[in-house]
Amino acid sequence: MITIEELKNNGADVNTGLSRCVGKEDLYLKLVNMGLGDAKFEELGVALQSGDLQKAFELCHALKGVIGNLALTPLFDSLSALTEKLRAKEEADYPALYAEILSLRSQFSGS
C-alpha cells in the first residue's frame, strides 16, 4: 500500500485529500487504494479501443470525479484533459492519452 509520503512525492495534494477525510490518514489511504483500483480504468481502455467515445467520456468523467476528490493532482489533470477531448469528440491520440493515465495510476499505486 502506498504511503502519504509517496503520494506527496508523486504530486498529490495530500493536505486537501486528508481534509476531505477529516484528517484520518488510514481512511484516506484506503480510499486512494479503492479509487486507483476502480475497474472503470480498464473499462475506459476498452471503450477507447472500441471507439465508443460516449461510453469513454462517461467513464473518464466518473474517474475524474473520484480522483479529483482524492486530490491525486497529476492523474486528475490527465483525466480532465481526456474528459474534455471526449466531451468535444475531438480527434486525438487516445491510446497515448490513456497510456499516460495508466502510467500515472501506476506511479500512485506503487506498482
Short mmCIF file of C-alpha atoms in Angstrom, two decimals:
data_model
loop_
_atom_site.label_atom_id
_atom_site.label_comp_id
_atom_site.label_asym_id
_atom_site.label_seq_id
_atom_site.Cartn_x
_atom_site.Cartn_y
_atom_site.Cartn_z
CA MET A 1 0.00 0.00 0.00
CA ILE A 2 1.25 3.46 -0.90
CA THR A 3 2.21 5.87 1.86
CA ILE A 4 1.37 9.52 2.43
CA GLU A 5 4.98 10.41 1.66
CA GLU A 6 4.88 8.53 -1.67
CA LEU A 7 1.64 10.28 -2.58
CA LYS A 8 3.27 13.65 -1.86
CA ASN A 9 6.33 12.70 -3.90
CA ASN A 10 4.07 11.86 -6.86
CA GLY A 11 2.36 15.25 -6.74
CA ALA A 12 -0.79 14.51 -4.75
CA ASP A 13 -2.26 17.36 -2.73
CA VAL A 14 -2.29 15.22 0.40
CA ASN A 15 -3.41 18.04 2.70
CA THR A 16 -6.57 18.54 0.64
CA GLY A 17 -7.19 14.80 0.41
CA LEU A 18 -6.75 14.35 4.13
CA SER A 19 -9.03 17.30 4.89
CA ARG A 20 -11.78 15.56 2.91
CA CYS A 21 -11.29 12.56 5.21
CA VAL A 22 -11.37 14.65 8.39
CA GLY A 23 -7.62 14.14 8.76
CA LYS A 24 -7.92 10.35 9.02
CA GLU A 25 -4.84 9.07 7.23
CA ASP A 26 -5.95 5.43 7.27
CA LEU A 27 -9.30 6.32 5.68
CA TYR A 28 -7.63 8.49 3.06
CA LEU A 29 -5.17 5.76 2.10
CA LYS A 30 -7.99 3.20 1.93
CA LEU A 31 -9.97 5.48 -0.38
CA VAL A 32 -6.90 6.16 -2.53
CA ASN A 33 -6.38 2.42 -2.97
CA MET A 34 -10.05 1.92 -3.81
CA GLY A 35 -10.02 4.78 -6.30
CA LEU A 36 -6.87 3.58 -8.02
CA GLY A 37 -8.30 0.07 -8.17
CA ASP A 38 -11.55 1.18 -9.80
CA ALA A 39 -12.48 -1.13 -12.69
CA LYS A 40 -13.52 1.94 -14.68
CA PHE A 41 -9.86 2.42 -15.61
CA GLU A 42 -9.91 -0.85 -17.56
CA GLU A 43 -13.41 -0.19 -18.90
CA LEU A 44 -12.16 3.16 -20.20
CA GLY A 45 -9.43 1.39 -22.16
CA VAL A 46 -11.96 -0.99 -23.69
CA ALA A 47 -14.30 1.86 -24.64
CA LEU A 48 -11.46 3.82 -26.23
CA GLN A 49 -10.20 0.79 -28.12
CA SER A 50 -13.67 0.05 -29.48
CA GLY A 51 -14.21 3.69 -30.48
CA ASP A 52 -17.16 4.20 -28.13
CA LEU A 53 -16.33 7.80 -27.28
CA GLN A 54 -19.61 8.42 -25.43
CA LYS A 55 -19.01 5.49 -23.08
CA ALA A 56 -15.36 6.53 -22.72
CA PHE A 57 -16.49 10.06 -21.82
CA GLU A 58 -18.85 8.78 -19.12
CA LEU A 59 -16.19 6.53 -17.62
CA CYS A 60 -13.47 9.17 -17.76
CA HIS A 61 -15.76 11.79 -16.24
CA ALA A 62 -16.61 9.46 -13.35
CA LEU A 63 -12.94 8.64 -12.75
CA LYS A 64 -12.06 12.33 -12.86
CA GLY A 65 -14.51 12.96 -10.01
CA VAL A 66 -13.16 10.17 -7.83
CA ILE A 67 -9.51 11.01 -8.45
CA GLY A 68 -10.19 14.73 -8.02
CA ASN A 69 -11.78 14.15 -4.63
CA LEU A 70 -8.70 12.17 -3.62
CA ALA A 71 -6.53 15.12 -4.72
CA LEU A 72 -4.27 12.97 -6.91
CA THR A 73 -3.49 16.07 -8.95
CA PRO A 74 -1.33 14.81 -11.85
CA LEU A 75 -3.72 11.93 -12.54
CA PHE A 76 -6.70 14.25 -12.17
CA ASP A 77 -5.17 16.68 -14.68
CA SER A 78 -4.68 13.91 -17.26
CA LEU A 79 -8.20 12.59 -16.73
CA SER A 80 -9.56 16.14 -17.06
CA ALA A 81 -7.75 16.69 -20.34
CA LEU A 82 -9.04 13.40 -21.73
CA THR A 83 -12.56 14.13 -20.48
CA GLU A 84 -12.63 17.43 -22.35
CA LYS A 85 -11.35 15.88 -25.59
CA LEU A 86 -14.00 13.17 -25.32
CA ARG A 87 -16.71 15.71 -24.48
CA ALA A 88 -15.87 17.61 -27.66
CA LYS A 89 -15.42 14.34 -29.59
CA GLU A 90 -12.08 15.72 -30.77
CA GLU A 91 -9.73 13.69 -32.87
CA ALA A 92 -6.86 12.81 -30.57
CA ASP A 93 -4.24 10.18 -29.92
CA TYR A 94 -6.49 8.46 -27.39
CA PRO A 95 -4.17 5.44 -26.92
CA ALA A 96 -1.31 7.77 -25.91
CA LEU A 97 -3.53 9.76 -23.54
CA TYR A 98 -4.80 6.54 -21.98
CA ALA A 99 -1.24 5.22 -21.64
CA GLU A 100 -0.29 8.40 -19.76
CA ILE A 101 -3.22 7.89 -17.40
CA LEU A 102 -2.20 4.28 -16.75
CA SER A 103 1.38 5.37 -16.13
CA LEU A 104 0.32 7.97 -13.57
CA ARG A 105 -2.05 5.49 -11.96
CA SER A 106 0.83 3.04 -11.67
CA GLN A 107 3.02 5.66 -10.01
CA PHE A 108 0.35 6.37 -7.44
CA SER A 109 -0.44 2.74 -6.76
CA GLY A 110 3.22 1.88 -6.35
CA SER A 111 3.09 -0.85 -8.99
#
